[in-house]
Short mmCIF file of C-alpha atoms in Angstrom, two decimals:
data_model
loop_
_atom_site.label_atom_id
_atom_site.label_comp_id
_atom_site.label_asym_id
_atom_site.label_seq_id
_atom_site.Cartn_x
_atom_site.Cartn_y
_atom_site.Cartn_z
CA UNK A 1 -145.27 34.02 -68.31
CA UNK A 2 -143.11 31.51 -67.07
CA UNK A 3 -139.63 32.29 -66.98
CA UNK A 4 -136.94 30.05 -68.20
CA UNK A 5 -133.68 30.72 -67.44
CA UNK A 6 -130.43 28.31 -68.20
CA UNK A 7 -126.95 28.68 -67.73
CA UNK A 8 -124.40 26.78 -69.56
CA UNK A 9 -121.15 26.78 -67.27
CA UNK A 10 -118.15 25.08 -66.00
CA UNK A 11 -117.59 25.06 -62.41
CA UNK A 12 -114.04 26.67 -61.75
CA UNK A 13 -114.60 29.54 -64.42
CA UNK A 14 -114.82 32.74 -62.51
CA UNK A 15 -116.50 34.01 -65.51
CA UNK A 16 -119.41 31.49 -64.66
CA UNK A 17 -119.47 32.34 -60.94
CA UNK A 18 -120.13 36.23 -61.64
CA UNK A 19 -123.38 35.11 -63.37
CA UNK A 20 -124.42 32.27 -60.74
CA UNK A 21 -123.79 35.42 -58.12
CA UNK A 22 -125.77 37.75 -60.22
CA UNK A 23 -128.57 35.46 -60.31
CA UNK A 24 -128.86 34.31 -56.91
CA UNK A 25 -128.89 38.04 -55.98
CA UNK A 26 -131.78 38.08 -57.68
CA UNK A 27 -133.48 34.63 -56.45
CA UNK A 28 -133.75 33.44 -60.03
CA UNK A 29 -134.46 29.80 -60.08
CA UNK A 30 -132.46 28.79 -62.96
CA UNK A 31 -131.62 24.99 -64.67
CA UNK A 32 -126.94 24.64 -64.24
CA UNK A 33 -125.82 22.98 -66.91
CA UNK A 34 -121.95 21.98 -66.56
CA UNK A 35 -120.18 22.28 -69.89
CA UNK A 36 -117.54 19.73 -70.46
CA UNK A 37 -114.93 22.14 -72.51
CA UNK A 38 -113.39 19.76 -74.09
CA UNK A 39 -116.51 18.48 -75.70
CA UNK A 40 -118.76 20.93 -76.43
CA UNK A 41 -122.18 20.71 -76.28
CA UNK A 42 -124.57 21.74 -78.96
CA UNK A 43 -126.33 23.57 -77.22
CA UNK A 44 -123.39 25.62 -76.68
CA UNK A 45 -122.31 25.99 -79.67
CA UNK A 46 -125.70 26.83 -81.24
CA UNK A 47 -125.99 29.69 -78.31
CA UNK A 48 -122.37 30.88 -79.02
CA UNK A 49 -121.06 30.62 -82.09
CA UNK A 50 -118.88 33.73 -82.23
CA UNK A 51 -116.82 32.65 -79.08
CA UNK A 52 -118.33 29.19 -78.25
CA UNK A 53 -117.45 30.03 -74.64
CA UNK A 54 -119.24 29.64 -71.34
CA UNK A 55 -120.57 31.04 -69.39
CA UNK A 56 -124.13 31.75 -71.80
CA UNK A 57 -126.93 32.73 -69.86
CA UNK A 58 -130.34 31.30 -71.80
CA UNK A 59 -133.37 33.35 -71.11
CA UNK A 60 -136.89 31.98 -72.11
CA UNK A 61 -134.60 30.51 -75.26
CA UNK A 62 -132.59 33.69 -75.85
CA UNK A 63 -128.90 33.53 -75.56
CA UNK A 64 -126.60 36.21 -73.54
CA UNK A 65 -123.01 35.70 -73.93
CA UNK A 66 -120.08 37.29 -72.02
CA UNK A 67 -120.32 37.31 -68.04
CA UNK A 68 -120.62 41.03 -67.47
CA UNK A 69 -123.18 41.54 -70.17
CA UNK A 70 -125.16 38.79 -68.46
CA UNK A 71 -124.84 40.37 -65.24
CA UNK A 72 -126.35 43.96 -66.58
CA UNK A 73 -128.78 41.73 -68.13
CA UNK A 74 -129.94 40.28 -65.37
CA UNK A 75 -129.54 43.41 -63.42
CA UNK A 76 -131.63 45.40 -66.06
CA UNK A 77 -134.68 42.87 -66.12
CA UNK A 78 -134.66 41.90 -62.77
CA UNK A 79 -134.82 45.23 -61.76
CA UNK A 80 -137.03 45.35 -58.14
CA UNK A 81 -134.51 43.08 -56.16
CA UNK A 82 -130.79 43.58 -55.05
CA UNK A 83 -129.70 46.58 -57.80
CA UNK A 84 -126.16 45.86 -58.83
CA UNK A 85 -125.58 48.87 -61.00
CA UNK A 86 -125.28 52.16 -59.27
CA UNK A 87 -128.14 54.47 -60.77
CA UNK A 88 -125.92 57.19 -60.66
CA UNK A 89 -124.95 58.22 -64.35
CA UNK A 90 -121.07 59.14 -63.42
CA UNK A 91 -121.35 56.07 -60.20
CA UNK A 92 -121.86 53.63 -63.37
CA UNK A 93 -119.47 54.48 -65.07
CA UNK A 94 -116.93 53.80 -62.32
CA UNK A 95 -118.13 50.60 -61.79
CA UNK A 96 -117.95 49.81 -65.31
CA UNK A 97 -114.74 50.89 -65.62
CA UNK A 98 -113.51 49.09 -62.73
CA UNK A 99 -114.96 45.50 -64.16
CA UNK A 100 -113.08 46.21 -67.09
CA UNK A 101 -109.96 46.62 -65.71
CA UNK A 102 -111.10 43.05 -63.60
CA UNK A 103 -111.93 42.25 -67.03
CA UNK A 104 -108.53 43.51 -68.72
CA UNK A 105 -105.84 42.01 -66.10
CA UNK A 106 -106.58 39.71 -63.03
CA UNK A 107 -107.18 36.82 -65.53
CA UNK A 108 -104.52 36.79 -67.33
CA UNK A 109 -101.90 37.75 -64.62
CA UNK A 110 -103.60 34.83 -62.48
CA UNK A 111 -103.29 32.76 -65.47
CA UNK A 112 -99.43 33.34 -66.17
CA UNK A 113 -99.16 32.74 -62.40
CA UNK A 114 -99.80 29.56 -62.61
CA UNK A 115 -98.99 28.37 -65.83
CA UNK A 116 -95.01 30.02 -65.80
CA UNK A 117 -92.13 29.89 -63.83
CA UNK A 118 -88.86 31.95 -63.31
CA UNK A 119 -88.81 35.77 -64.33
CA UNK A 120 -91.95 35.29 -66.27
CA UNK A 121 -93.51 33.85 -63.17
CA UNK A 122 -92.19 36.76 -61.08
CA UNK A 123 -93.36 39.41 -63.41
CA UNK A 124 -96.77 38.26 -63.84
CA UNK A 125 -96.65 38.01 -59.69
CA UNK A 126 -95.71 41.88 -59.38
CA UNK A 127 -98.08 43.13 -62.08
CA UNK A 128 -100.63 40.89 -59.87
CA UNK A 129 -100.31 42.55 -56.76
CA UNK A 130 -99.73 46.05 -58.23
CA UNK A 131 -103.18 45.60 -59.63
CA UNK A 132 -104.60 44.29 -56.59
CA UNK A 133 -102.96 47.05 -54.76
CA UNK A 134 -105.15 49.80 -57.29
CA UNK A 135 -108.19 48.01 -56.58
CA UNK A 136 -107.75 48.27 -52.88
CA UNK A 137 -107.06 52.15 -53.41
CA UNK A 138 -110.10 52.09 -55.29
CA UNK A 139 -112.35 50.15 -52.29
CA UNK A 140 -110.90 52.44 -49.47
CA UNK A 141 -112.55 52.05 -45.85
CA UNK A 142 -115.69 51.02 -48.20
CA UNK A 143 -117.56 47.77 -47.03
CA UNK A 144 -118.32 47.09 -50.96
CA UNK A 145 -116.54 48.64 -54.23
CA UNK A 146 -120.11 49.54 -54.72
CA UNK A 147 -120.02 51.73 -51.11
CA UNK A 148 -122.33 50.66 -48.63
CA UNK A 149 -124.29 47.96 -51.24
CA UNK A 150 -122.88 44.83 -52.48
CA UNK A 151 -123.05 45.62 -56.34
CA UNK A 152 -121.17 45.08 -60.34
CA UNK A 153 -117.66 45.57 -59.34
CA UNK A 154 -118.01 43.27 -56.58
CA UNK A 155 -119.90 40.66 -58.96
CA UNK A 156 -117.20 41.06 -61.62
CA UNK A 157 -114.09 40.39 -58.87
CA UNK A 158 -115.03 38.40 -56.48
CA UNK A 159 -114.92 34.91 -57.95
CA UNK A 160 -111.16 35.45 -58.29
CA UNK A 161 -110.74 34.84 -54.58
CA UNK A 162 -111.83 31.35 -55.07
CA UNK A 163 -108.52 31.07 -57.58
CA UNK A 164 -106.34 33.08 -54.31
CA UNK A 165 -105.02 29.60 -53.01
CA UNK A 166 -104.06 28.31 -56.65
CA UNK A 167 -102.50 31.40 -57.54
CA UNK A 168 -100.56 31.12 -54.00
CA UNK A 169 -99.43 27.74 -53.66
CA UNK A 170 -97.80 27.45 -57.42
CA UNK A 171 -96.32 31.27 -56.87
CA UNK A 172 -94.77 31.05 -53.49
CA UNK A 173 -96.63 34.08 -52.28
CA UNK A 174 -98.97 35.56 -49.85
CA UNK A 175 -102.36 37.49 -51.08
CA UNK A 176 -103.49 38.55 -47.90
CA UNK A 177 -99.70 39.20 -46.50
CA UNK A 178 -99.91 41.82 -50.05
CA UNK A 179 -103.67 43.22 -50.03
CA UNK A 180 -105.06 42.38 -47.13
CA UNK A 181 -108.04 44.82 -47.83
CA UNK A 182 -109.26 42.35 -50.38
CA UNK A 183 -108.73 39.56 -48.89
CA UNK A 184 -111.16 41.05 -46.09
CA UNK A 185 -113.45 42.41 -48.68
CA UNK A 186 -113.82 39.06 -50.09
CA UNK A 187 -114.61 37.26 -47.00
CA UNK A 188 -116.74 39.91 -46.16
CA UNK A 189 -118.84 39.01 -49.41
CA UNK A 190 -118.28 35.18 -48.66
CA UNK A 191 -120.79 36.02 -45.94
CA UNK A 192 -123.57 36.87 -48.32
CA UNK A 193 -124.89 33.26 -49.65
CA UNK A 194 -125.00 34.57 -53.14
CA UNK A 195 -121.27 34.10 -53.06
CA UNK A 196 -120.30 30.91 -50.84
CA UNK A 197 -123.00 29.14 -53.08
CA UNK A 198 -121.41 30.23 -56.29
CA UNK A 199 -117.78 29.87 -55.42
CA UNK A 200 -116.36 26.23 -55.22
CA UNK A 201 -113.76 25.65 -52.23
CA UNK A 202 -110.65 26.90 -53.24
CA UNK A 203 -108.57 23.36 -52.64
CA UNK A 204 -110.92 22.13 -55.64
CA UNK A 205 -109.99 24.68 -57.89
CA UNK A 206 -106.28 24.07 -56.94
CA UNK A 207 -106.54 20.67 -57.92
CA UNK A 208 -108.01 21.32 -60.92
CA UNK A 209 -104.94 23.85 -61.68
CA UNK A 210 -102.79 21.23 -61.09
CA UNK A 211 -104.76 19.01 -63.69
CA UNK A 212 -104.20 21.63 -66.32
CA UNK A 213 -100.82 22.30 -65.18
CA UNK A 214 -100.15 18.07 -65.85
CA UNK A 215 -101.98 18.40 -69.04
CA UNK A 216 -100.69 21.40 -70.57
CA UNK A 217 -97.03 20.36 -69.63
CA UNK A 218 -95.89 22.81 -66.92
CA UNK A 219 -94.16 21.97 -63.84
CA UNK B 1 -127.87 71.41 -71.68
CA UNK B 2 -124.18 71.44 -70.39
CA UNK B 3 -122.75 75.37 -69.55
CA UNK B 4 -119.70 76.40 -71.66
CA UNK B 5 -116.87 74.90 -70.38
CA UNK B 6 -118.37 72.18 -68.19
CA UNK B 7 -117.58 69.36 -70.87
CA UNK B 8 -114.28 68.46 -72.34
CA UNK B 9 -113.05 65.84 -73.92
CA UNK B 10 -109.36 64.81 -74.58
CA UNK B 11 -108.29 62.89 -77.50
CA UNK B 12 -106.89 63.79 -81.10
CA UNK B 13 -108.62 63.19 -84.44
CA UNK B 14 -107.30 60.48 -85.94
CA UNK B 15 -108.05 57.88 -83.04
CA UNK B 16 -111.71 55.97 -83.83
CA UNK B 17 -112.09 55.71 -80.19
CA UNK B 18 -111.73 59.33 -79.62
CA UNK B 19 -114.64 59.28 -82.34
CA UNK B 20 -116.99 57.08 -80.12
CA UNK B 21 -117.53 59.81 -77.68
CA UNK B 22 -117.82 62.67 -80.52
CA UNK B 23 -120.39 61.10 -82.70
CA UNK B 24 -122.20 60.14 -79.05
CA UNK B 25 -122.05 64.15 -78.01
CA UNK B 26 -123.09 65.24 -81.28
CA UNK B 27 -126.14 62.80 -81.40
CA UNK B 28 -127.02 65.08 -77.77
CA UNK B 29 -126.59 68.59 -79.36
CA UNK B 30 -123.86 68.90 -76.16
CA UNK B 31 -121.84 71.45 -76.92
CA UNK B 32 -118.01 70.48 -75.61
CA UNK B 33 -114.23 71.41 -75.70
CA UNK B 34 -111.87 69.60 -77.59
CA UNK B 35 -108.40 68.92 -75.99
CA UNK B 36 -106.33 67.81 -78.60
CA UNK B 37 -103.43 65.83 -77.69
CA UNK B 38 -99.82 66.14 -79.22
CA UNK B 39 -98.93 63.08 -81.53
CA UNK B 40 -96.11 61.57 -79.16
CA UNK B 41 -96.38 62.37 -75.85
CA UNK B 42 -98.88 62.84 -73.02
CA UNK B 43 -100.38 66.15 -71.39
CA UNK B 44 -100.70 66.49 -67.53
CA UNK B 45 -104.24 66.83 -67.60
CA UNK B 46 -104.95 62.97 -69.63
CA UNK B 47 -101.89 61.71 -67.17
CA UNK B 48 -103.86 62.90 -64.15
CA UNK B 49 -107.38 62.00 -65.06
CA UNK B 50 -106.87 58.75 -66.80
CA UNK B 51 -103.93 57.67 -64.42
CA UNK B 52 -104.76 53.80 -64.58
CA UNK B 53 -104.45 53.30 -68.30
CA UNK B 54 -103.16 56.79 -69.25
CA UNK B 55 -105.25 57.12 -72.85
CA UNK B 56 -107.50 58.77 -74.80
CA UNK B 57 -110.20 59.25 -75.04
CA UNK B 58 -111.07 60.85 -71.70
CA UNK B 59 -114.59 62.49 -71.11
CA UNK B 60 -114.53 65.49 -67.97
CA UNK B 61 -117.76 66.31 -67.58
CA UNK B 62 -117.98 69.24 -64.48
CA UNK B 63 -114.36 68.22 -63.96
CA UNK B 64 -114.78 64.31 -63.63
CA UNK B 65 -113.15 61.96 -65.46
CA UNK B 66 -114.88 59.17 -67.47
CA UNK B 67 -111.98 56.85 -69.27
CA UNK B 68 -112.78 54.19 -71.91
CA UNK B 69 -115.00 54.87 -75.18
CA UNK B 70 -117.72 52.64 -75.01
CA UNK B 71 -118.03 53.35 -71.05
CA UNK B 72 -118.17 57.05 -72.25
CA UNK B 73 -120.67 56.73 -74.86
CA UNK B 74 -123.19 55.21 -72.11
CA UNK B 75 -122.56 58.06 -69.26
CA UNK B 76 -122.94 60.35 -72.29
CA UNK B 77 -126.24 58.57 -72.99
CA UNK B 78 -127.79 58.45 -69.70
CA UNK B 79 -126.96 61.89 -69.00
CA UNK B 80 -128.44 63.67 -71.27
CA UNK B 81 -131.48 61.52 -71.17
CA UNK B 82 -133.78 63.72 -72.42
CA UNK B 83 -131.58 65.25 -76.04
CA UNK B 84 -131.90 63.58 -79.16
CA UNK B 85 -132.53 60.04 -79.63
CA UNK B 86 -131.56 57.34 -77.13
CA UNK B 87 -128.30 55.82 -77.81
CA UNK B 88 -128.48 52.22 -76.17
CA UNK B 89 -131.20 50.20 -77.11
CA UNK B 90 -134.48 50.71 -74.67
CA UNK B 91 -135.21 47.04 -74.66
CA UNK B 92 -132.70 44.62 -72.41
CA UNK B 93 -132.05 41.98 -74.67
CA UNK B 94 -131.01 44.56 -77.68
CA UNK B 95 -128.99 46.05 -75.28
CA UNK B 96 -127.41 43.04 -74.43
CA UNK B 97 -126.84 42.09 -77.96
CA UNK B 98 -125.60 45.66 -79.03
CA UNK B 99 -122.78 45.42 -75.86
CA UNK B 100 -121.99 41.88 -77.18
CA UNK B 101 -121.17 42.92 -80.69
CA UNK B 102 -119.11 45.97 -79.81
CA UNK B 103 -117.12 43.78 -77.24
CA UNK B 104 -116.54 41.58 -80.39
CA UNK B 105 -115.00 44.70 -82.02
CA UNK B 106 -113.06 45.58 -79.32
CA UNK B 107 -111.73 42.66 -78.41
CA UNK B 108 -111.12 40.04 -81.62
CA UNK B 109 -111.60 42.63 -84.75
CA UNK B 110 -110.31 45.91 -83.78
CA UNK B 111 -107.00 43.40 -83.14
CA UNK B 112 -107.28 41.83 -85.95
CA UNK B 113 -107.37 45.31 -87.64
CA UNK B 114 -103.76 46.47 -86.37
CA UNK B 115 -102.87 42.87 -87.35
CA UNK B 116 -102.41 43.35 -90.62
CA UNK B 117 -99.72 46.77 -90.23
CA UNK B 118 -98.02 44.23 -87.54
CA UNK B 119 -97.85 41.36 -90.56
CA UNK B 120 -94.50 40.81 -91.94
CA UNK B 121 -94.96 39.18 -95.59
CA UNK B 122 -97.59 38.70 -97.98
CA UNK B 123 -98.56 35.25 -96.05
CA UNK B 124 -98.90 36.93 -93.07
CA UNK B 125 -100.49 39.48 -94.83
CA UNK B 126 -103.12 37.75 -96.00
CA UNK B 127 -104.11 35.92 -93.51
CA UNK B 128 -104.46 38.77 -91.57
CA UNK B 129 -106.47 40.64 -94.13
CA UNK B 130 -108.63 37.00 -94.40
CA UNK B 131 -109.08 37.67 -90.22
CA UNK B 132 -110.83 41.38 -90.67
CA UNK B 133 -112.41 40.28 -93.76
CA UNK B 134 -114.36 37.35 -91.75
CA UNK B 135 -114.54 39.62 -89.24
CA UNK B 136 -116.62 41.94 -91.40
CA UNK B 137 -118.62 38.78 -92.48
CA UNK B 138 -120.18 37.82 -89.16
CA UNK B 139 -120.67 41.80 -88.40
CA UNK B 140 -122.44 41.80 -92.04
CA UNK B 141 -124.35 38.41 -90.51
CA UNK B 142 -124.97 40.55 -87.40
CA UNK B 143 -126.42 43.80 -89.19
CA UNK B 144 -129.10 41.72 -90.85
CA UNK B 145 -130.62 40.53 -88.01
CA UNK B 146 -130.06 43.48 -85.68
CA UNK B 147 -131.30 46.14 -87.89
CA UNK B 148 -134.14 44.21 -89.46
CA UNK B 149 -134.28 46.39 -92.71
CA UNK B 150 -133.76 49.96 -91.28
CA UNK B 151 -130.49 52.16 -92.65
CA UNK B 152 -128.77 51.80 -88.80
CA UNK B 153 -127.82 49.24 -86.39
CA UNK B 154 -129.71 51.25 -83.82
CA UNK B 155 -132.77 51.21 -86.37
CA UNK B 156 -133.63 54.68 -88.02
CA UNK B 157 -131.03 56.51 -86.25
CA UNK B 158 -127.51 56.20 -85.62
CA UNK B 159 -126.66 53.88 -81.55
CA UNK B 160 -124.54 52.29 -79.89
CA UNK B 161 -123.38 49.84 -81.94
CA UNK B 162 -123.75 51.94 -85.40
CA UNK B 163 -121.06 54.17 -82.97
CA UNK B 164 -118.62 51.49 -82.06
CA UNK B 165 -117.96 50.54 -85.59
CA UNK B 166 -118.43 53.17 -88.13
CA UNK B 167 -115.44 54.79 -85.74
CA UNK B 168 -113.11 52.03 -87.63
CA UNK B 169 -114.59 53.15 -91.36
CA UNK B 170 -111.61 56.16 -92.09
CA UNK B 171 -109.21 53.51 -90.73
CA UNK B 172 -110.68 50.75 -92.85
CA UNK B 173 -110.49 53.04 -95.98
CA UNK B 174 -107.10 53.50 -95.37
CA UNK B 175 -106.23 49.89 -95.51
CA UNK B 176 -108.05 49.12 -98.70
CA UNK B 177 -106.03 51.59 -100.34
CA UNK B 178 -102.87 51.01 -98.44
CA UNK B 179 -102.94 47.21 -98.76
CA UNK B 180 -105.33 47.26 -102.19
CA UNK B 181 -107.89 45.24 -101.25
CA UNK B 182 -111.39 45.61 -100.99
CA UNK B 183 -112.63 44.92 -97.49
CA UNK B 184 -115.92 47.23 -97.22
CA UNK B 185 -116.72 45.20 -100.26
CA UNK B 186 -119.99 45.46 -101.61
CA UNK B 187 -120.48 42.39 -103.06
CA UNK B 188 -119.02 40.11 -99.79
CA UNK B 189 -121.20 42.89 -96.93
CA UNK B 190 -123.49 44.36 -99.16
CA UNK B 191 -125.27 45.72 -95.79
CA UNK B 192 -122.62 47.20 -93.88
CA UNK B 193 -120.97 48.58 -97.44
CA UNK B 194 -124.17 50.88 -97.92
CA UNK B 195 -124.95 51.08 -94.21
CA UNK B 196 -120.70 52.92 -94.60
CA UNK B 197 -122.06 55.58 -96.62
CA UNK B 198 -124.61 55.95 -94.50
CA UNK B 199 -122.82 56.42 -90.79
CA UNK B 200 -120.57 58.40 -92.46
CA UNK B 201 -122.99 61.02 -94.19
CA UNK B 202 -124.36 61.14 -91.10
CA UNK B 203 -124.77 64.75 -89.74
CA UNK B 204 -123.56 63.45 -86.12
CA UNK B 205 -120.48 62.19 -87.51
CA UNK B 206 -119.47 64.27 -90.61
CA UNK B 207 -117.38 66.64 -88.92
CA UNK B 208 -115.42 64.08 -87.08
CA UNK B 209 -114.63 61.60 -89.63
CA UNK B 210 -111.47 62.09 -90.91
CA UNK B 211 -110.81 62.13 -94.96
CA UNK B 212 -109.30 59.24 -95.88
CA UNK B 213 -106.46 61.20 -97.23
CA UNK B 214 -105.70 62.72 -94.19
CA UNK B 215 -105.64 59.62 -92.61
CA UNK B 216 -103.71 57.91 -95.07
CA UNK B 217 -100.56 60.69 -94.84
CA UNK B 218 -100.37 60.23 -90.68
CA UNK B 219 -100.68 56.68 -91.15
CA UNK B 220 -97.69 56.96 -93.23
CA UNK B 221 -96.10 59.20 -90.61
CA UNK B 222 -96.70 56.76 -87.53
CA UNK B 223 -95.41 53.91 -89.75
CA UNK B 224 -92.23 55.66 -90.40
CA UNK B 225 -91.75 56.20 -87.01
CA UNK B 226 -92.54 52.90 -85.49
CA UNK B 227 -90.88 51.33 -88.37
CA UNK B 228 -87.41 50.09 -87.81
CA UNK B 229 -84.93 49.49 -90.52
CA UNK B 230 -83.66 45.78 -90.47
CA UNK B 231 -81.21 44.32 -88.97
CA UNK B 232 -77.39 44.64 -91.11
#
């Protein structure tokens, strides 16, 4: 049967490029569509009306909401190419545990980042690079987060890199002065073309950070 | 089957995600220790194996840690592959659907939940108790479709999403009678108001469902102690 697969999406969302990764791991042609969020399509809002979010992955007319439920999706039915998920019972656990702390602070923090200043600012900065810090204790001398394979945890992070320079520029800080293990973990996985095709340049997203920043007020 | 002593899980009775991993065990027949945590501080052992997040529940299975519930619920399922009935879904897009509704719970309803102890004044009240109660709507909405006629979520037998809600019923309980309102109610979720009984009759999940009563008297002794008198 022929497989349709669609992916509603807006370019800077990291959220979006963990799926785009996921399925280019794969080799999964697939149809883009770019979401404009502040007019939603209907097609989005038909496929997600609990969240009416992006990124919604559309397979052969079914929607899957939520980026790292795509990715297992995709993972789980596209199962003879590229494994993401260790098959390790205990090994998958890890991994999902470490997306979920991905999941549970590197948004945000990035987020206050660039949308605060003063203390506020300064505390979402430390709590930043603490948890950066626990994910590089977590890689070790590893190539991947994964081990030797390029796999979820990798997927679910990675994207972030592409925010690095935003995050930098309206902080005042260094990344790779911080963690330098990630920073060389990410352009290790900017090598594979899963990633460099799914992650715009990071001076575009920094202009479009600055758009929000105009928009929602913030200096 | 696991050898005395090889699994252990930390958590204490009243929490529903302490539950997850419970009902999930006793689906497998896995025999296991419980290592009850003291009300108010932390043991060694959950500060050491759960150092990034420092919680319960905590699954050590041969010694290794597995941290949050619904992560624990699918080690516990593909580890004992072979006992009892499968907890995830065995088809991908269930499976996706099932993770997608108990992310829902976890993330906007279990919130909206502890939202209405957090409200200050029958407004606020309300509108809290209107949150959970639309909450419990689109679940209701949800359990239609997913279950297609059968008693569970997971079809004839209790799964992974029958788990990661029918943890919240003792709590839920408690806040009908605390708050006197009806929220399992059966003529707004008819479904999930039978499908209650149900999960909680359950022979997986009868011995670790708290009575409501018991429930209701530490939820009256947290709320004392969290509960600061106002300002002179």
């Amino acid at each position: 049967m022929a497989e349709e697969v669609i992916l509603l999406d807006f370019w800077p969302s990291p959220f979006g490029m963990r799926v785009r990764i996921a399925l280019a791991e794969k080799g999964i042609a697939y149809d883009y569509k770019e979401e404009d969020l502040k007019n939603k399509s209907p097609l989005l809002l038909e496929m997600n009306p609990v969240h009416k979010k992006i990124p919604v992955l559309i397979h052969n007319g079914k929607p899957v909401c939520e980026s790292l439920i795509a990715v297992q999706y995709i993972d789980e039915v596209w199962h003879d190419k590229s494994p993401l998920m260790p098959s390790d019972p205990y090994e998958r656990a890890q991994a999902r545990f470490w997306a979920d702390y991905v999941d549970k602070k590197i948004y945000d923090l990035g987020r206050k980042i660039w949308s605060t200043k003063g203390e506020e600012q300064e505390a979402a900065k430390k709590e930043f690079v603490e948890s950066l810090k626990l994910l590089e204790g977590e890689l070790g001398d590893k190539p991947f987060f994964g081990g030797q394979a390029f796999g979820f945890v990798d997927v679910a992070l990675v994207p972030f890199y592409s925010w690095f320079y935003a995050y930098e520029t309206c902080g005042g800080f260094s990344i790779e002065a911080e963690c330098p293990k990630i920073v060389a973990w990410a352009k290790r996985c900017l090598l594979r073309q899963s990633v460099s095709r799914s992650l715009p340049d990071p001076k575009k997203i920094h202009g479009f950070v600055l758009e929000l920043k105009k928009r929602f007020g913030v200096e | 089957m696991a050898k005395v002593g090889e699994v252990k899980l930390i958590g204490a009775w009243p929490s529903p995600f302490v539950m997850r991993p419970r009902i999930a065990l006793n689906l497998k027949g896995v025999e296991y220790e419980f290592l009850e945590e003291k009300f108010g501080g932390k043991s060694d052992l959950l500060l050491r194996s759960n150092p990034v997040h420092k919680k319960i529940p905590v699954l050590l299975h041969a010694d290794r840690p597995i941290c949050e519930s619904l992560v624990i619920v699918q080690y516990i399922d593909k580890s004992w592959p072979s006992s009892g009935p499968s907890i995830l879904p065995s088809d991908p897009y269930d499976r996706a659907i099932a993770r997608f509704w108990a992310a829902y719970i976890d993330e906007k309803w279990f919130p909206s939940m502890s939202g209405i102890a957090r409200a200050q004044g029958e407004e606020a009240k309300k509108a809290a108790i209107d949150q959970v109660a639309e909450g419990l709507s689109l679940l209701e909405d949800a359990f239609g479709k997913i279950s297609k006629g059968k008693p569970f979520f997971g079809g004839d037998a209790i799964g992974f999403l029958d788990i990661a809600l029918g943890c919240f019923i003792g709590w839920l309980r408690v806040t009908e009678r605390t708050q006197g309102v009806k929220l399992l109610d059966e003529a707004k979720v008819p479904g999930l108001a039978k499908w209650a009984g149900r999960f909680c009759a359950d022979g997986a999940v009868k011995g670790v469902m708290p009575e409501t009563e018991k429930l209701a008297e530490f939820a009256k002794l947290i709320m004392g102690k969290f509960k600061a008198p106002p300002p002179q």
